[in-house]
mmCIF file of C-alpha atoms in Angstrom:
data_model
loop_
_atom_site.group_PDB
_atom_site.id
_atom_site.type_symbol
_atom_site.label_atom_id
_atom_site.label_comp_id
_atom_site.label_asym_id
_atom_site.label_seq_id
_atom_site.Cartn_x
_atom_site.Cartn_y
_atom_site.Cartn_z
ATOM 1 C CA MET A 15 132.765 20.322 83.235
ATOM 2 C CA SER A 16 135.780 19.255 85.506
ATOM 3 C CA THR A 17 137.651 16.211 85.070
ATOM 4 C CA SER A 18 138.679 16.227 88.609
ATOM 5 C CA ILE A 19 138.461 12.958 90.807
ATOM 6 C CA SER A 20 135.313 13.071 92.812
ATOM 7 C CA LEU A 21 136.201 14.308 96.554
ATOM 8 C CA SER A 22 133.454 16.414 97.922
ATOM 9 C CA SER A 23 131.450 14.595 100.747
ATOM 10 C CA GLU A 24 128.617 17.223 100.520
ATOM 11 C CA PRO A 25 125.686 16.416 97.991
ATOM 12 C CA LYS A 26 124.899 19.122 95.481
ATOM 13 C CA HIS A 27 122.298 21.583 96.894
ATOM 14 C CA THR A 28 119.326 23.094 94.903
ATOM 15 C CA VAL A 29 119.194 26.737 94.310
ATOM 16 C CA ALA A 30 116.687 27.205 96.983
ATOM 17 C CA GLU A 31 118.737 25.562 99.599
ATOM 18 C CA LEU A 32 121.737 27.669 98.461
ATOM 19 C CA GLU A 33 119.612 30.750 98.738
ATOM 20 C CA ASP A 34 118.794 29.671 102.412
ATOM 21 C CA LEU A 35 122.478 29.078 103.347
ATOM 22 C CA ALA A 36 123.322 32.511 102.002
ATOM 23 C CA TYR A 37 120.716 33.879 104.131
ATOM 24 C CA GLU A 38 122.090 32.046 107.194
ATOM 25 C CA LEU A 39 125.581 33.056 106.116
ATOM 26 C CA ARG A 40 124.287 36.915 106.306
ATOM 27 C CA GLU A 41 122.566 36.314 109.652
ATOM 28 C CA LYS A 42 126.096 34.792 111.210
ATOM 29 C CA LEU A 43 127.918 37.808 109.789
ATOM 30 C CA LEU A 44 125.741 40.328 111.354
ATOM 31 C CA TYR A 45 125.674 38.259 114.618
ATOM 32 C CA LEU A 46 129.403 38.352 114.567
ATOM 33 C CA CYS A 47 129.466 41.993 113.694
ATOM 34 C CA GLY A 48 127.213 42.829 116.772
ATOM 35 C CA THR A 49 129.179 40.750 119.171
ATOM 36 C CA TYR A 50 132.675 41.641 118.208
ATOM 37 C CA GLU A 51 133.758 44.975 119.766
ATOM 38 C CA GLY A 52 136.063 46.134 117.076
ATOM 39 C CA ALA A 53 135.389 46.663 113.316
ATOM 40 C CA VAL A 54 134.478 43.970 110.994
ATOM 41 C CA HIS A 55 134.576 44.385 107.070
ATOM 42 C CA ILE A 56 130.804 43.824 106.958
ATOM 43 C CA GLY A 57 130.029 45.632 103.564
ATOM 44 C CA GLY A 58 132.486 43.651 101.424
ATOM 45 C CA ASP A 59 131.480 40.282 103.561
ATOM 46 C CA LEU A 60 127.749 41.017 102.567
ATOM 47 C CA SER A 61 128.644 41.632 98.932
ATOM 48 C CA LEU A 62 130.444 38.044 98.933
ATOM 49 C CA ALA A 63 127.740 36.089 100.774
ATOM 50 C CA ASP A 64 126.159 34.638 97.743
ATOM 51 C CA MET A 65 129.370 34.081 95.849
ATOM 52 C CA LEU A 66 131.072 32.033 98.443
ATOM 53 C CA THR A 67 127.942 30.144 99.220
ATOM 54 C CA ALA A 68 127.683 28.987 95.656
ATOM 55 C CA LEU A 69 131.457 28.033 95.760
ATOM 56 C CA TYR A 70 131.677 26.382 99.178
ATOM 57 C CA HIS A 71 128.491 24.499 98.970
ATOM 58 C CA TYR A 72 128.289 23.785 95.142
ATOM 59 C CA GLY A 73 131.355 24.673 93.105
ATOM 60 C CA LEU A 74 134.373 23.585 95.187
ATOM 61 C CA ASN A 75 135.401 19.985 95.107
ATOM 62 C CA VAL A 76 136.749 19.770 98.675
ATOM 63 C CA ASP A 77 136.183 17.746 101.791
ATOM 64 C CA PRO A 78 136.662 19.125 105.080
ATOM 65 C CA ASP A 79 137.526 16.039 106.566
ATOM 66 C CA ASP A 80 140.226 15.424 103.902
ATOM 67 C CA ILE A 81 142.012 18.977 103.502
ATOM 68 C CA SER A 82 145.198 17.677 102.358
ATOM 69 C CA ASN A 83 143.885 15.560 99.402
ATOM 70 C CA PRO A 84 145.849 16.309 96.343
ATOM 71 C CA HIS A 85 142.771 16.116 94.290
ATOM 72 C CA ARG A 86 141.030 18.941 96.063
ATOM 73 C CA ASP A 87 140.293 22.258 94.395
ATOM 74 C CA ARG A 88 142.325 25.132 95.823
ATOM 75 C CA PHE A 89 140.688 28.351 96.858
ATOM 76 C CA ILE A 90 142.381 31.771 97.396
ATOM 77 C CA LEU A 91 140.665 34.684 98.925
ATOM 78 C CA SER A 92 142.698 37.540 97.285
ATOM 79 C CA LYS A 93 140.516 40.319 99.089
ATOM 80 C CA GLY A 94 141.636 39.050 102.299
ATOM 81 C CA HIS A 95 139.912 41.583 104.494
ATOM 82 C CA ALA A 96 136.832 39.678 103.643
ATOM 83 C CA ALA A 97 138.177 36.849 105.850
ATOM 84 C CA VAL A 98 135.008 36.750 108.081
ATOM 85 C CA CYS A 99 132.795 35.802 105.176
ATOM 86 C CA MET A 100 135.279 32.911 104.343
ATOM 87 C CA TYR A 101 135.476 31.681 107.942
ATOM 88 C CA ILE A 102 131.805 31.439 108.372
ATOM 89 C CA SER A 103 131.330 29.923 104.870
ATOM 90 C CA MET A 104 134.138 27.369 105.954
ATOM 91 C CA ALA A 105 132.206 26.702 109.138
ATOM 92 C CA MET A 106 128.978 26.056 107.623
ATOM 93 C CA ARG A 107 130.756 23.605 105.039
ATOM 94 C CA GLY A 108 132.125 21.721 107.969
ATOM 95 C CA PHE A 109 135.720 22.686 108.377
ATOM 96 C CA PHE A 110 135.147 24.008 111.885
ATOM 97 C CA ASP A 111 132.684 25.457 114.437
ATOM 98 C CA PHE A 112 131.093 28.757 114.079
ATOM 99 C CA ASP A 113 130.964 29.295 117.712
ATOM 100 C CA ASP A 114 134.665 29.033 117.892
ATOM 101 C CA ILE A 115 134.901 31.879 115.225
ATOM 102 C CA VAL A 116 132.497 34.051 117.687
ATOM 103 C CA ALA A 117 134.714 33.262 120.848
ATOM 104 C CA THR A 118 137.966 34.177 119.547
ATOM 105 C CA TYR A 119 137.923 36.347 116.550
ATOM 106 C CA GLY A 120 140.334 39.237 116.498
ATOM 107 C CA GLN A 121 141.919 38.090 119.624
ATOM 108 C CA LEU A 122 145.471 37.885 120.128
ATOM 109 C CA GLY A 123 146.642 34.420 119.039
ATOM 110 C CA SER A 124 143.304 33.706 117.446
ATOM 111 C CA ALA A 125 143.434 31.417 114.458
ATOM 112 C CA TYR A 126 140.345 33.658 113.095
ATOM 113 C CA GLY A 127 142.262 37.102 112.497
ATOM 114 C CA MET A 128 141.222 40.001 110.473
ATOM 115 C CA HIS A 129 142.771 38.585 107.549
ATOM 116 C CA PRO A 130 143.315 34.633 106.917
ATOM 117 C CA CYS A 131 146.599 33.055 107.893
ATOM 118 C CA LYS A 132 147.473 29.591 106.326
ATOM 119 C CA VAL A 133 149.678 28.827 109.439
ATOM 120 C CA GLN A 134 147.050 29.237 111.848
ATOM 121 C CA LEU A 135 143.954 27.633 110.193
ATOM 122 C CA ARG A 136 143.282 24.504 108.800
ATOM 123 C CA GLY A 137 141.820 24.554 105.192
ATOM 124 C CA VAL A 138 143.260 27.979 104.391
ATOM 125 C CA GLU A 139 145.350 27.628 101.106
ATOM 126 C CA ALA A 140 147.179 30.953 101.514
ATOM 127 C CA SER A 141 147.768 33.841 103.782
ATOM 128 C CA THR A 142 146.329 36.772 102.024
ATOM 129 C CA GLY A 143 145.417 40.503 102.853
ATOM 130 C CA SER A 144 148.084 42.445 100.996
ATOM 131 C CA LEU A 145 145.705 43.451 98.015
ATOM 132 C CA GLY A 146 146.925 42.305 94.516
ATOM 133 C CA HIS A 147 148.852 39.203 95.646
ATOM 134 C CA GLY A 148 146.187 36.434 95.519
ATOM 135 C CA LEU A 149 145.787 36.032 91.802
ATOM 136 C CA PRO A 150 149.724 35.623 91.434
ATOM 137 C CA ILE A 151 149.623 33.062 94.053
ATOM 138 C CA ALA A 152 146.708 31.281 92.351
ATOM 139 C CA VAL A 153 148.541 31.375 88.921
ATOM 140 C CA GLY A 154 151.604 29.641 90.687
ATOM 141 C CA MET A 155 149.217 26.858 92.151
ATOM 142 C CA ALA A 156 147.586 26.505 88.578
ATOM 143 C CA LYS A 157 150.937 26.082 86.817
ATOM 144 C CA SER A 158 152.137 23.750 89.380
ATOM 145 C CA ALA A 159 149.119 21.510 89.020
ATOM 146 C CA ARG A 160 149.698 21.637 85.156
ATOM 147 C CA GLN A 161 153.209 20.857 85.466
ATOM 148 C CA LYS A 162 152.252 17.655 87.654
ATOM 149 C CA GLY A 163 149.583 16.406 85.316
ATOM 150 C CA GLU A 164 146.856 17.252 88.346
ATOM 151 C CA LYS A 165 143.425 17.873 87.224
ATOM 152 C CA HIS A 166 141.799 20.163 89.981
ATOM 153 C CA ARG A 167 141.017 23.579 89.732
ATOM 154 C CA VAL A 168 142.305 26.679 91.408
ATOM 155 C CA PHE A 169 139.732 29.364 92.286
ATOM 156 C CA CYS A 170 140.631 32.943 93.354
ATOM 157 C CA VAL A 171 138.205 35.721 94.556
ATOM 158 C CA LEU A 172 139.320 39.201 94.115
ATOM 159 C CA GLY A 173 137.789 42.643 95.062
ATOM 160 C CA ASP A 174 137.375 45.102 92.089
ATOM 161 C CA GLY A 175 139.207 47.707 93.765
ATOM 162 C CA GLU A 176 142.458 45.460 93.893
ATOM 163 C CA THR A 177 142.297 45.064 90.128
ATOM 164 C CA GLY A 178 143.930 48.525 90.076
ATOM 165 C CA GLU A 179 147.016 46.830 91.187
ATOM 166 C CA GLY A 180 149.600 46.175 88.581
ATOM 167 C CA SER A 181 150.513 42.656 89.961
ATOM 168 C CA VAL A 182 146.931 41.533 89.006
ATOM 169 C CA TRP A 183 147.396 42.185 85.270
ATOM 170 C CA GLU A 184 150.906 40.630 85.294
ATOM 171 C CA ALA A 185 149.392 37.534 86.771
ATOM 172 C CA ALA A 186 146.456 37.709 84.357
ATOM 173 C CA MET A 187 149.055 38.009 81.424
ATOM 174 C CA ALA A 188 151.185 35.028 82.736
ATOM 175 C CA ALA A 189 147.950 32.705 83.324
ATOM 176 C CA ARG A 190 146.950 33.311 79.715
ATOM 177 C CA SER A 191 150.636 32.637 78.513
ATOM 178 C CA SER A 192 150.744 29.547 80.528
ATOM 179 C CA GLN A 193 147.311 28.420 79.051
ATOM 180 C CA LEU A 194 145.879 27.713 82.599
ATOM 181 C CA GLY A 195 142.413 26.737 81.913
ATOM 182 C CA ASN A 196 142.455 25.277 85.402
ATOM 183 C CA LEU A 197 142.342 28.708 86.898
ATOM 184 C CA ILE A 198 138.978 30.690 87.677
ATOM 185 C CA ALA A 199 138.813 34.158 89.232
ATOM 186 C CA PHE A 200 135.666 35.490 90.542
ATOM 187 C CA VAL A 201 135.720 39.351 91.120
ATOM 188 C CA ASP A 202 133.369 41.072 93.540
ATOM 189 C CA ARG A 203 132.543 44.076 91.393
ATOM 190 C CA ASN A 204 130.711 45.991 94.021
ATOM 191 C CA HIS A 205 132.281 49.453 92.676
ATOM 192 C CA GLN A 206 133.339 50.539 96.170
ATOM 193 C CA LEU A 207 136.679 51.006 97.903
ATOM 194 C CA MET A 208 137.258 51.798 101.552
ATOM 195 C CA THR A 209 136.605 55.482 101.308
ATOM 196 C CA SER A 210 135.125 56.092 97.838
ATOM 197 C CA PHE A 211 133.496 54.468 94.797
ATOM 198 C CA SER A 212 136.035 52.799 92.755
ATOM 199 C CA GLU A 213 135.712 54.816 89.455
ATOM 200 C CA ASP A 214 136.374 58.010 91.394
ATOM 201 C CA ARG A 215 140.024 56.663 92.094
ATOM 202 C CA VAL A 216 141.030 54.170 89.313
ATOM 203 C CA VAL A 217 139.040 53.968 85.931
ATOM 204 C CA LEU A 218 138.381 50.298 85.572
ATOM 205 C CA GLU A 219 135.983 50.429 82.793
ATOM 206 C CA PRO A 220 135.766 48.932 80.168
ATOM 207 C CA TYR A 221 136.145 46.198 82.786
ATOM 208 C CA LEU A 222 135.146 43.173 81.028
ATOM 209 C CA GLY A 223 137.047 44.442 77.979
ATOM 210 C CA LYS A 224 140.247 44.714 80.010
ATOM 211 C CA TRP A 225 140.153 40.969 80.943
ATOM 212 C CA ALA A 226 139.277 39.940 77.492
ATOM 213 C CA SER A 227 142.136 41.928 75.941
ATOM 214 C CA PHE A 228 144.512 39.658 78.478
ATOM 215 C CA GLY A 229 143.192 36.539 76.668
ATOM 216 C CA TRP A 230 140.779 35.417 79.546
ATOM 217 C CA ASN A 231 137.333 33.651 79.013
ATOM 218 C CA VAL A 232 135.143 36.383 80.568
ATOM 219 C CA VAL A 233 131.762 35.918 82.060
ATOM 220 C CA SER A 234 129.460 38.592 83.591
ATOM 221 C CA VAL A 235 126.690 37.704 86.061
ATOM 222 C CA ASP A 236 124.540 39.196 88.806
ATOM 223 C CA GLY A 237 126.469 38.162 91.951
ATOM 224 C CA HIS A 238 123.422 37.994 94.019
ATOM 225 C CA ASN A 239 121.515 35.764 91.652
ATOM 226 C CA MET A 240 122.181 32.098 92.811
ATOM 227 C CA GLN A 241 120.612 30.438 89.836
ATOM 228 C CA ASP A 242 123.025 32.346 87.529
ATOM 229 C CA LEU A 243 125.993 31.443 89.728
ATOM 230 C CA VAL A 244 125.079 27.832 89.507
ATOM 231 C CA ASN A 245 124.681 27.868 85.883
ATOM 232 C CA ILE A 246 128.193 29.412 85.468
ATOM 233 C CA ILE A 247 129.944 26.928 87.765
ATOM 234 C CA ASP A 248 127.945 24.118 85.764
ATOM 235 C CA ASN A 249 129.324 25.448 82.630
ATOM 236 C CA LEU A 250 133.020 26.179 83.334
ATOM 237 C CA PRO A 251 135.396 24.924 80.809
ATOM 238 C CA SER A 252 137.185 21.628 81.800
ATOM 239 C CA SER A 253 140.256 22.066 83.830
ATOM 240 C CA ASP A 254 142.465 21.091 80.977
ATOM 241 C CA SER A 255 141.281 23.870 78.610
ATOM 242 C CA THR A 256 143.868 26.522 77.513
ATOM 243 C CA ARG A 257 142.091 29.766 78.613
ATOM 244 C CA PRO A 258 141.640 30.881 82.152
ATOM 245 C CA THR A 259 138.162 32.164 83.078
ATOM 246 C CA VAL A 260 137.071 35.289 84.996
ATOM 247 C CA VAL A 261 133.621 35.554 86.286
ATOM 248 C CA ILE A 262 132.750 39.399 86.947
ATOM 249 C CA CYS A 263 130.093 39.294 89.618
ATOM 250 C CA GLU A 264 128.164 42.456 89.895
ATOM 251 C CA THR A 265 127.477 42.932 93.468
ATOM 252 C CA ILE A 266 126.096 45.513 96.098
ATOM 253 C CA LYS A 267 128.245 46.147 99.040
ATOM 254 C CA GLY A 268 126.438 45.668 102.075
ATOM 255 C CA LYS A 269 123.847 43.555 100.280
ATOM 256 C CA GLY A 270 120.906 42.534 102.369
ATOM 257 C CA VAL A 271 120.822 45.353 104.937
ATOM 258 C CA ASP A 272 119.180 48.537 103.542
ATOM 259 C CA PHE A 273 121.187 51.099 105.546
ATOM 260 C CA MET A 274 124.445 49.416 104.529
ATOM 261 C CA GLU A 275 124.061 49.057 100.792
ATOM 262 C CA ARG A 276 126.175 51.289 98.735
ATOM 263 C CA ASN A 277 127.031 53.190 101.928
ATOM 264 C CA ILE A 278 130.830 54.077 102.203
ATOM 265 C CA ALA A 279 130.418 54.195 105.804
ATOM 266 C CA TRP A 280 130.059 50.573 106.136
ATOM 267 C CA HIS A 281 133.010 49.400 104.590
ATOM 268 C CA ALA A 282 133.978 48.161 107.966
ATOM 269 C CA GLY A 283 132.254 48.815 111.349
ATOM 270 C CA SER A 284 130.703 47.299 114.351
ATOM 271 C CA LEU A 285 127.006 46.806 115.265
ATOM 272 C CA GLY A 286 125.595 47.996 118.772
ATOM 273 C CA ALA A 287 122.316 46.183 120.234
ATOM 274 C CA ALA A 288 119.917 48.569 118.649
ATOM 275 C CA ASP A 289 121.767 48.513 115.037
ATOM 276 C CA LEU A 290 121.949 44.658 115.248
ATOM 277 C CA GLU A 291 118.276 44.522 115.667
ATOM 278 C CA ARG A 292 117.657 46.921 112.934
ATOM 279 C CA ALA A 293 120.029 44.895 110.670
ATOM 280 C CA MET A 294 118.596 41.710 111.315
ATOM 281 C CA ALA A 295 115.048 43.225 110.741
ATOM 282 C CA ALA A 296 116.449 44.494 107.392
ATOM 283 C CA LEU A 297 117.758 41.230 106.379
ATOM 284 C CA GLU A 298 114.578 39.448 107.428
ATOM 285 C CA SER A 299 112.385 41.755 105.152
ATOM 286 C CA THR A 300 114.763 40.677 102.150
ATOM 287 C CA ARG A 301 113.741 37.016 103.033
ATOM 288 C CA LYS A 302 110.057 37.777 102.927
ATOM 289 C CA VAL A 303 110.254 39.477 99.691
ATOM 290 C CA VAL A 304 112.111 36.556 98.195
ATOM 291 C CA SER A 305 109.757 33.940 99.723
ATOM 292 C CA ALA A 306 106.670 35.881 98.569
#
């Protein structure tokens, strides 16, 4: 368990409440995809919805009303093209209003760009989007915390495709060498890239073995099983441990919308009125199955 000083202003949610929040997040993602005229990276946003819900509403020790508190956990979205999922997760957590995202997303000068910008948006710890850069940033943050004697954790969410970048493995090696047990990486292992399936371009398997060979504590989980995600968060090594942890989340790109799931065409796109209605109906059908 973490030794961080208590900070979060939000009580711990039950698994059922987290599942409802993840459903609401997907609803809001689809709504934005249907109202914004340009493309939204909806496939990878949907695969992250459960993971980011578990982090923002359960795992991260943060307070939206005290965003500069030095004891806060840090969160880095390395797969910055999934910024919309992070924006909405943060809005639901209380950092800002969802309506502001809808009103300005993607517009010139908006704080809510296609990739997150630390300068533009309160609560964003790093500007990301150049794949392979997020984990090195997180390593630097975790090492800085160690040198200062701080007890918070640094969380980093990566896409599996970007782990084909050499910078990721340099960072992984540096994290173990520096004994950064305060560093937690979550990998969105949805097995897809923008135009192909990941293994068609870069052979990542044996994936868990690669991380283990770099000295990391490796955990594998169904990234859409909220109970399992909660259990992993509850059982993370303490922040003063000596091995960084990576949580490999097996996910489905486009999760929750049947015609988007594992469909290369929905890496990014927009929804017209008819498609939005169809997508919402597909999402609603998943809720009925879960609730039955």
